[in-house]
Coordinates of C-alpha atoms and ligand atoms in Angstrom, one line a residue:
M1325 CA 0.0 0.0 0.0
C1326 CA 1.1 3.5 -0.6
S1327 CA 1.5 5.6 2.5
P1328 CA 2.4 9.2 3.4
T1329 CA 6.0 9.7 4.5
G1330 CA 5.3 12.6 6.7
E1331 CA 7.0 15.2 4.6
Q1332 CA 6.4 18.8 5.0
V1333 CA 3.6 19.9 2.6
Q1334 CA 3.0 23.5 1.9
P1335 CA -0.7 24.5 2.1
H1336 CA -2.6 24.8 -1.1
P1337 CA -5.4 27.3 -1.5
A1338 CA -7.9 24.5 -2.0
D1339 CA -7.0 23.0 1.4
N1340 CA -9.9 24.9 2.9
D1341 CA -12.4 23.8 0.3
E1342 CA -14.9 21.6 2.1
N1343 CA -15.6 19.7 -1.1
E1344 CA -12.0 18.5 -1.4
S1345 CA -11.2 14.9 -0.3
N1346 CA -9.3 14.9 2.9
A1347 CA -7.1 12.0 1.9
W1348 CA -3.4 13.0 2.0
F1349 CA -1.7 13.3 -1.4
P1350 CA 1.7 14.7 -2.1
W1351 CA 0.6 17.2 -4.7
H1352 CA 3.7 19.2 -4.1
L1353 CA 5.7 16.6 -5.9
G1354 CA 4.0 17.4 -9.2
A1355 CA 1.1 15.3 -10.5
C1356 CA 1.4 15.0 -14.3
D1357 CA -1.6 14.1 -16.4
A1358 CA -0.2 12.6 -19.6
H1359 CA -3.5 12.8 -21.6
C1360 CA -6.8 14.7 -21.1
H1361 CA -9.4 16.7 -22.9
P1362 CA -10.4 19.8 -20.8
T1363 CA -11.2 21.8 -24.0
D1364 CA -14.3 19.6 -24.5
T1365 CA -15.8 21.7 -21.6
M1366 CA -14.5 25.2 -22.1
A1367 CA -16.3 26.5 -19.0
S1368 CA -14.0 24.3 -16.9
I1369 CA -10.8 25.9 -18.2
A1370 CA -10.9 28.7 -15.7
S1371 CA -10.5 26.0 -12.9
I1372 CA -7.1 24.9 -14.3
A1373 CA -5.4 27.8 -12.4
S1374 CA -6.7 26.4 -9.0
M1375 CA -6.1 22.7 -9.8
R1376 CA -3.7 20.7 -7.7
A1377 CA -2.1 18.8 -10.5
R1378 CA 1.1 20.3 -11.8
M1379 CA 0.8 19.5 -15.5
L1380 CA -2.0 18.6 -18.0
T1381 CA -1.2 17.3 -21.5
I1382 CA -4.2 18.5 -23.4
M1383 CA -5.2 16.8 -26.6
A1384 CA -6.8 18.1 -29.7
T1385 CA -8.9 15.5 -31.7
R1386 CA -11.0 17.3 -34.4
S1387 CA -11.6 20.5 -36.3
E1388 CA -13.5 22.1 -33.4
D1389 CA -10.8 21.8 -30.7
Q1390 CA -7.4 22.6 -32.4
D1391 CA -7.7 26.4 -31.8
L1392 CA -9.1 25.8 -28.3
V1393 CA -6.1 23.8 -27.3
S1394 CA -3.8 26.5 -28.6
S1395 CA -5.7 29.2 -26.7
V1396 CA -5.5 27.3 -23.4
A1397 CA -1.7 26.7 -24.1
A1398 CA -1.2 30.5 -24.7
Q1399 CA -2.7 31.1 -21.3
H1400 CA -1.4 28.2 -19.2
G1401 CA 1.5 26.6 -21.3
I1402 CA 5.0 26.1 -20.2
K1403 CA 7.6 27.6 -22.5
S1404 CA 10.4 25.1 -22.1
R1405 CA 11.7 22.0 -20.3
A1406 CA 13.2 24.4 -17.7
D1407 CA 9.7 25.6 -16.7
L1408 CA 8.8 22.1 -15.8
V1409 CA 12.1 20.8 -14.3
E1410 CA 13.2 23.9 -12.3
A1411 CA 9.8 24.7 -10.7
T1412 CA 9.4 23.6 -7.1
G1413 CA 6.7 23.8 -4.4
H1414 CA 3.1 24.6 -5.3
I1415 CA 3.3 26.0 -8.9
P1416 CA -0.1 26.7 -10.5
C1417 CA -1.2 24.0 -12.8
Q1418 CA 0.2 24.3 -16.4
V1419 CA -0.4 22.6 -19.7
V1420 CA 1.4 21.2 -22.6
P1421 CA -0.7 21.1 -25.9
A1422 CA -1.0 18.2 -28.3
Y1423 CA -2.3 18.7 -31.8
G1424 CA -3.7 15.8 -33.8
W1425 CA -6.7 14.1 -35.4
H1426 CA -8.4 11.3 -33.6
P1427 CA -9.4 8.1 -35.5
W1428 CA -13.0 8.8 -34.8
F1429 CA -12.9 11.7 -37.2
S1430 CA -10.4 10.3 -39.7
H1431 CA -13.2 9.9 -42.4
Q1432 CA -13.3 13.7 -42.6
F1433 CA -10.0 13.6 -44.6
Y1434 CA -9.3 12.4 -48.0
A1435 CA -5.8 11.1 -48.5
D1436 CA -3.7 13.2 -50.8
T1437 CA -0.4 12.6 -49.0
D1438 CA 0.2 9.2 -50.4
T1439 CA 0.7 9.3 -54.1
A1440 CA 0.8 5.6 -54.5
K1441 CA -2.9 5.4 -53.4
E1442 CA -5.8 6.4 -55.6
S1443 CA -7.5 9.3 -54.0
T1444 CA -11.1 8.9 -52.9
F1445 CA -11.9 12.5 -53.6
D1446 CA -11.2 14.7 -56.6
P1447 CA -11.5 18.4 -55.6
S1448 CA -12.0 19.5 -59.2
G1449 CA -15.1 17.2 -59.5
E1450 CA -18.7 17.9 -58.6
I1451 CA -18.8 18.2 -54.8
E1452 CA -21.8 16.1 -54.0
A1453 CA -20.7 13.2 -56.2
E1454 CA -17.1 13.4 -54.9
K1455 CA -18.4 13.5 -51.3
T1456 CA -20.5 10.4 -51.9
K1457 CA -17.6 8.6 -53.5
H1458 CA -15.2 9.4 -50.6
Y1459 CA -17.5 8.4 -47.8
T1460 CA -18.6 5.3 -49.6
A1461 CA -14.9 4.3 -50.0
V1462 CA -13.7 5.0 -46.5
L1463 CA -16.8 3.8 -44.4
S1464 CA -17.9 0.3 -43.8
S1465 CA -21.5 -0.6 -44.6
T1466 CA -22.4 1.6 -47.5
P1467 CA -23.8 4.9 -46.1
D1468 CA -27.1 6.3 -47.5
A1469 CA -27.6 9.8 -48.9
A1470 CA -29.1 11.1 -45.7
F1471 CA -26.1 10.0 -43.6
I1472 CA -23.6 11.3 -46.2
A1473 CA -25.5 14.7 -46.1
S1474 CA -24.9 14.9 -42.4
L1475 CA -21.2 14.7 -42.8
P1476 CA -18.9 17.6 -43.6
N1477 CA -17.2 18.0 -47.0
P1478 CA -14.0 16.0 -46.8
R1479 CA -10.8 18.0 -46.4
P1480 CA -7.3 17.2 -47.8
L1481 CA -5.1 15.4 -45.3
S1482 CA -2.1 17.4 -46.5
Q1483 CA -3.8 20.6 -45.5
F1484 CA -4.3 19.5 -41.9
I1485 CA -0.7 18.2 -41.8
A1486 CA 0.6 21.6 -43.0
E1487 CA -1.6 23.5 -40.4
T1488 CA -0.3 21.1 -37.6
R1489 CA 3.3 21.6 -38.6
E1490 CA 2.8 25.4 -38.2
R1491 CA 1.2 24.9 -34.7
L1492 CA 4.1 22.6 -33.7
L1493 CA 6.8 25.0 -35.0
A1494 CA 5.2 27.8 -33.1
D1495 CA 5.4 25.9 -29.8
P1496 CA 8.6 23.8 -29.2
T1497 CA 6.9 22.1 -26.2
A1498 CA 3.9 20.8 -28.3
L1499 CA 3.2 17.2 -29.0
V1500 CA 1.2 15.3 -31.7
G1501 CA -2.0 13.8 -30.4
E1502 CA -4.5 12.4 -30.1
I1503 CA -4.0 10.1 -33.0
G1504 CA -4.5 6.3 -33.4
L1505 CA -6.5 3.3 -34.5
D1506 CA -9.9 2.2 -33.3
K1507 CA -11.6 -0.9 -34.5
A1508 CA -14.6 -0.8 -32.2
F1509 CA -16.2 2.7 -32.7
R1510 CA -19.0 3.5 -35.0
L1511 CA -19.9 7.0 -36.2
P1512 CA -22.8 8.7 -34.5
Q1513 CA -26.0 9.5 -36.4
G1514 CA -26.3 13.1 -37.6
W1515 CA -28.2 15.4 -35.3
D1516 CA -31.9 15.2 -36.0
T1517 CA -33.9 18.5 -36.1
N1518 CA -35.7 17.7 -32.8
E1519 CA -32.6 16.9 -30.9
A1520 CA -30.2 19.5 -32.2
P1521 CA -31.7 22.4 -30.3
K1522 CA -31.5 20.4 -27.0
R1523 CA -27.7 19.8 -27.2
D1524 CA -25.6 21.1 -24.4
E1525 CA -24.0 24.4 -25.5
G1526 CA -21.3 24.1 -22.9
L1527 CA -19.8 21.2 -24.7
T1528 CA -17.4 21.7 -27.6
P1529 CA -19.2 20.5 -30.8
G1530 CA -18.1 17.5 -32.7
G1531 CA -18.3 14.8 -29.9
R1532 CA -21.0 12.1 -29.7
E1533 CA -23.1 13.8 -27.0
G1534 CA -25.4 10.7 -26.5
R1535 CA -26.4 10.5 -30.2
K1536 CA -27.4 7.1 -31.5
L1537 CA -24.7 5.2 -33.3
S1538 CA -24.8 4.4 -37.0
P1539 CA -23.6 1.1 -38.4
H1540 CA -20.7 2.8 -40.0
R1541 CA -17.0 2.4 -39.1
V1542 CA -14.0 4.0 -40.7
K1543 CA -12.1 1.4 -42.6
I1544 CA -8.8 0.5 -40.8
S1545 CA -6.8 1.1 -44.0
H1546 CA -8.0 4.7 -44.0
Q1547 CA -7.4 5.2 -40.3
E1548 CA -3.9 4.0 -40.9
T1549 CA -3.3 6.5 -43.7
V1550 CA -4.3 9.4 -41.4
L1551 CA -2.3 8.0 -38.5
K1552 CA 0.9 7.5 -40.6
A1553 CA 0.9 11.0 -41.9
Q1554 CA 0.7 12.3 -38.4
L1555 CA 3.4 9.9 -37.1
R1556 CA 5.7 11.0 -39.9
L1557 CA 5.1 14.7 -39.0
A1558 CA 6.1 13.9 -35.4
G1559 CA 9.2 12.1 -36.7
E1560 CA 10.1 15.1 -39.0
L1561 CA 9.9 17.6 -36.0
G1562 CA 11.1 15.3 -33.3
R1563 CA 7.9 15.5 -31.2
P1564 CA 6.4 12.8 -29.0
V1565 CA 2.9 11.4 -29.8
S1566 CA -0.1 10.3 -27.7
I1567 CA -1.7 7.3 -29.3
H1568 CA -5.2 5.9 -28.9
D1569 CA -5.6 2.2 -29.7
V1570 CA -8.8 0.3 -29.2
G1571 CA -8.9 -3.3 -30.5
A1572 CA -6.1 -2.8 -33.1
H1573 CA -3.1 -3.7 -31.0
G1574 CA -1.5 -5.9 -33.7
G1575 CA -2.4 -3.4 -36.5
L1576 CA -0.9 -0.5 -34.5
F1577 CA 2.4 -2.4 -33.9
D1578 CA 2.6 -3.2 -37.7
V1579 CA 2.0 0.5 -38.6
L1580 CA 4.8 1.6 -36.2
S1581 CA 7.2 -1.1 -37.3
S1582 CA 6.7 -0.2 -41.0
L1583 CA 7.8 3.3 -40.2
W1584 CA 11.0 2.4 -38.2
K1585 CA 11.9 -0.4 -40.5
G1586 CA 15.5 0.0 -41.5
F1587 CA 16.2 2.1 -38.4
E1588 CA 16.3 -0.7 -35.8
K1589 CA 19.0 -0.5 -33.2
P1590 CA 21.8 -3.1 -33.4
V1591 CA 21.4 -5.4 -30.4
I1592 CA 24.7 -6.5 -28.8
S1593 CA 24.6 -9.4 -26.4
R1594 CA 26.4 -8.9 -23.0
R1595 CA 28.6 -11.9 -24.0
Q1596 CA 29.6 -10.3 -27.3
R1597 CA 30.4 -7.0 -25.6
R1598 CA 32.6 -8.6 -23.0
M1599 CA 34.4 -10.6 -25.7
V1600 CA 35.2 -7.4 -27.4
A1601 CA 36.0 -5.5 -24.2
E1602 CA 38.2 -8.1 -22.4
G1603 CA 39.2 -10.4 -25.2
A1604 CA 37.8 -13.3 -23.2
E1605 CA 34.5 -15.1 -23.3
D1606 CA 32.0 -14.7 -20.5
F1607 CA 29.2 -17.2 -20.2
S1608 CA 27.5 -15.4 -17.2
S1609 CA 24.6 -14.0 -19.3
D1610 CA 23.2 -14.0 -22.8
E1611 CA 21.0 -11.1 -22.1
D1612 CA 20.7 -8.7 -25.0
L1613 CA 21.7 -5.1 -24.7
T1614 CA 21.2 -2.3 -27.1
D1615 CA 23.8 0.3 -27.9
D1616 CA 21.9 2.6 -25.5
E1617 CA 22.1 0.2 -22.6
S1618 CA 25.8 -0.5 -23.3
G1619 CA 26.4 3.2 -22.8
K1620 CA 28.0 3.6 -26.3
G1621 CA 25.0 4.5 -28.2
K1622 CA 22.7 7.2 -29.3
K1623 CA 21.0 8.7 -26.4
Q1624 CA 19.8 12.2 -27.3
S1625 CA 22.4 14.8 -26.4
K1626 CA 21.5 18.4 -25.6
A1627 CA 24.1 19.6 -28.1
E1628 CA 23.1 17.2 -30.9
P1629 CA 20.6 18.5 -33.4
Y1630 CA 17.6 16.3 -34.0
Q1631 CA 17.8 14.2 -37.1
P1632 CA 14.4 13.9 -38.7
R1633 CA 13.1 10.3 -39.2
P1634 CA 9.9 8.6 -40.3
Y1635 CA 8.7 7.8 -36.8
P1636 CA 8.3 9.8 -33.6
P1637 CA 11.2 9.7 -31.1
R1638 CA 8.8 9.0 -28.1
I1639 CA 5.4 7.4 -28.1
C1640 CA 2.8 7.2 -25.3
L1641 CA 0.2 4.5 -25.7
H1642 CA -2.5 6.2 -23.8
S1643 CA -5.0 4.4 -21.4
Y1644 CA -3.1 1.2 -22.6
S1645 CA -5.6 -1.6 -22.9
G1646 CA -3.5 -4.3 -24.6
S1647 CA -2.3 -7.4 -22.9
S1648 CA 1.0 -7.8 -21.1
E1649 CA 2.2 -9.9 -24.0
T1650 CA 1.5 -7.1 -26.5
L1651 CA 3.3 -4.7 -24.0
R1652 CA 6.4 -6.9 -24.0
Q1653 CA 6.4 -6.8 -27.8
Y1654 CA 7.1 -3.0 -27.4
L1655 CA 10.1 -3.7 -25.2
D1656 CA 12.1 -5.3 -28.0
P1657 CA 15.6 -3.7 -27.6
S1658 CA 15.9 -3.2 -31.3
I1659 CA 13.0 -0.7 -31.3
P1660 CA 14.6 2.7 -32.1
T1661 CA 12.0 4.8 -30.2
Q1662 CA 11.0 5.2 -26.5
I1663 CA 7.6 3.7 -25.8
Y1664 CA 5.7 4.8 -22.7
F1665 CA 2.4 3.3 -21.4
S1666 CA -0.2 5.4 -19.7
F1667 CA -3.1 4.4 -17.5
S1668 CA -6.3 6.0 -16.3
M1669 CA -9.1 5.3 -14.0
A1670 CA -11.5 6.2 -16.7
V1671 CA -10.4 3.5 -19.0
N1672 CA -8.3 0.9 -17.2
L1673 CA -10.3 0.7 -13.9
S1674 CA -13.8 1.9 -14.6
K1675 CA -15.5 -1.4 -14.6
D1676 CA -15.7 -4.4 -12.3
G1677 CA -13.3 -7.2 -13.1
Q1678 CA -10.6 -5.0 -14.6
W1679 CA -8.2 -5.2 -11.6
D1680 CA -6.4 -8.5 -12.5
K1681 CA -5.5 -7.4 -16.0
F1682 CA -4.5 -3.9 -14.8
A1683 CA -2.2 -5.4 -12.1
E1684 CA -0.7 -7.8 -14.7
V1685 CA 0.0 -5.1 -17.3
I1686 CA 1.3 -2.6 -14.7
G1687 CA 3.6 -5.4 -13.4
A1688 CA 5.0 -5.9 -16.9
C1689 CA 5.4 -2.2 -17.6
P1690 CA 9.0 -1.0 -17.0
D1691 CA 9.3 1.4 -14.1
N1692 CA 10.8 4.1 -16.3
K1693 CA 8.2 3.8 -19.0
L1694 CA 5.1 4.3 -16.9
L1695 CA 2.8 7.3 -17.1
V1696 CA -0.7 8.2 -15.7
E1697 CA -3.5 10.3 -17.0
S1698 CA -7.1 11.2 -16.3
D1699 CA -8.4 11.1 -19.9
L1700 CA -11.3 13.3 -18.6
H1701 CA -13.2 15.9 -20.6
V1702 CA -13.5 18.5 -17.9
A1703 CA -10.8 20.2 -15.8
G1704 CA -11.0 20.9 -12.1
G1705 CA -11.4 18.9 -8.9
Q1706 CA -12.8 15.8 -10.7
M1707 CA -9.6 15.6 -12.8
D1708 CA -7.4 16.0 -9.8
E1709 CA -9.2 13.3 -8.0
S1710 CA -9.1 10.9 -10.9
L1711 CA -5.3 11.6 -11.2
A1712 CA -4.7 11.0 -7.4
Q1713 CA -6.6 7.7 -7.6
I1714 CA -4.6 6.3 -10.6
Y1715 CA -1.4 7.3 -8.9
R1716 CA -2.5 5.3 -5.8
E1717 CA -3.6 2.3 -7.8
V1718 CA -0.3 2.2 -9.8
C1719 CA 1.8 2.6 -6.6
N1720 CA -0.2 -0.1 -5.0
V1721 CA 0.7 -2.6 -7.8
K1722 CA 4.3 -1.5 -8.1
G1723 CA 4.9 -1.5 -4.3
W1724 CA 6.0 2.1 -4.4
V1725 CA 5.2 4.5 -1.6
L1726 CA 3.2 7.4 -3.0
T1727 CA 6.1 9.9 -2.9
E1728 CA 8.3 7.5 -4.7
G1729 CA 5.8 6.8 -7.4
M1730 CA 5.1 10.5 -7.9
E1731 CA 8.8 11.2 -8.3
R1732 CA 9.4 8.3 -10.7
I1733 CA 6.3 9.2 -12.9
R1734 CA 7.2 12.9 -12.9
K1735 CA 10.7 11.9 -14.3
N1736 CA 9.1 9.6 -16.8
Y1737 CA 6.8 12.4 -17.9
E1738 CA 9.6 14.8 -18.3
E1739 CA 11.6 12.3 -20.4
Y1740 CA 8.5 11.6 -22.5
L1741 CA 8.0 15.2 -23.3
F1742 CA 11.6 16.3 -23.8
G1743 CA 13.7 13.2 -24.3
I1744 CA 16.3 11.2 -22.3
F1745 CA 19.5 13.3 -22.1
D1746 CA 22.9 11.9 -21.3
Ligands
ZN1055 ZN1 -8.2 10.8 -25.3

């Protein structure tokens, strides 16, 4: 069990709030939320300033929230790694923005970035006919005219990539996210004329908001095209990504592997290394080491300029829901990128019966690759509480006292955002 260590804790303004939970939590050590969506409820943004969490990584997902994320970052964003690392004590909660396009909205793009593929949409053609051609090609179960009419005119993927490149270049702390693959989701039905006036104006448009689901999914091949373009952008600019993966664990691994193919790290066994080093054979271990682990290799150096590559330098699999076997697949020492696994109460422990799998996966997750998140759509006390709870659960499984877990995860978070320096 996690337990307080009796450290001195500076009072926080919210300590007098009667609604706050009284359970002790070392907020002063800096709780870092690796993935959340406060811009879905813009009225909650004002509460970020009084939150106890230290950092929120705020995701954009669709057309309606890209500008909102950048406006919140302009108000609450950190400017550099130093702002995160050198801050001590009770610093007001700050944010790091992530710009990306979620797989739930991937049908809204037509692919014009991959010349080898036939485009599903010709911008010089008749718009209604081209729109029908596009949505019929990228959605499963042929959509009818009414459903197609409820969808926006498709946009060129290259245009979004260019806009996102500009946003990233304007903010050196920004990430790419939320991106990914989702085999399970279906598109919601369009708003019907009776329901539309009743929608909650406080919610950022574009989400499901309780609408009935249609039978249509976005074909995985199309989701992969949209995902790959964003992964390549992150690789070009050296930014970390936050990835959503529901039911597509094997497919996601294949997409990532296809991008880092040819860039794998050479794996040198301990035995080989000792033979080279000492001129003598050592049978004590055949454990494989990468160049990085052997201390000779390519950890990022502060002085070294980033070399663009086709895959992101750091990846967070957010609210990781795969098995411990799939997680181990990502620990292959030849993989040339840092892979982090993040966990939330909202996804990983929201239902009865999830604990055993959670404990097994957390047990398999390397201590230095573990992150936590709320994945919530509203900032404020609920987000703090959800974050405190997932810290407690993770610490419980790992056998860490809470202060140790906070410190480890804060370091992991900093390395995820900015890289592991020598
Ligand atoms: Zn999310």
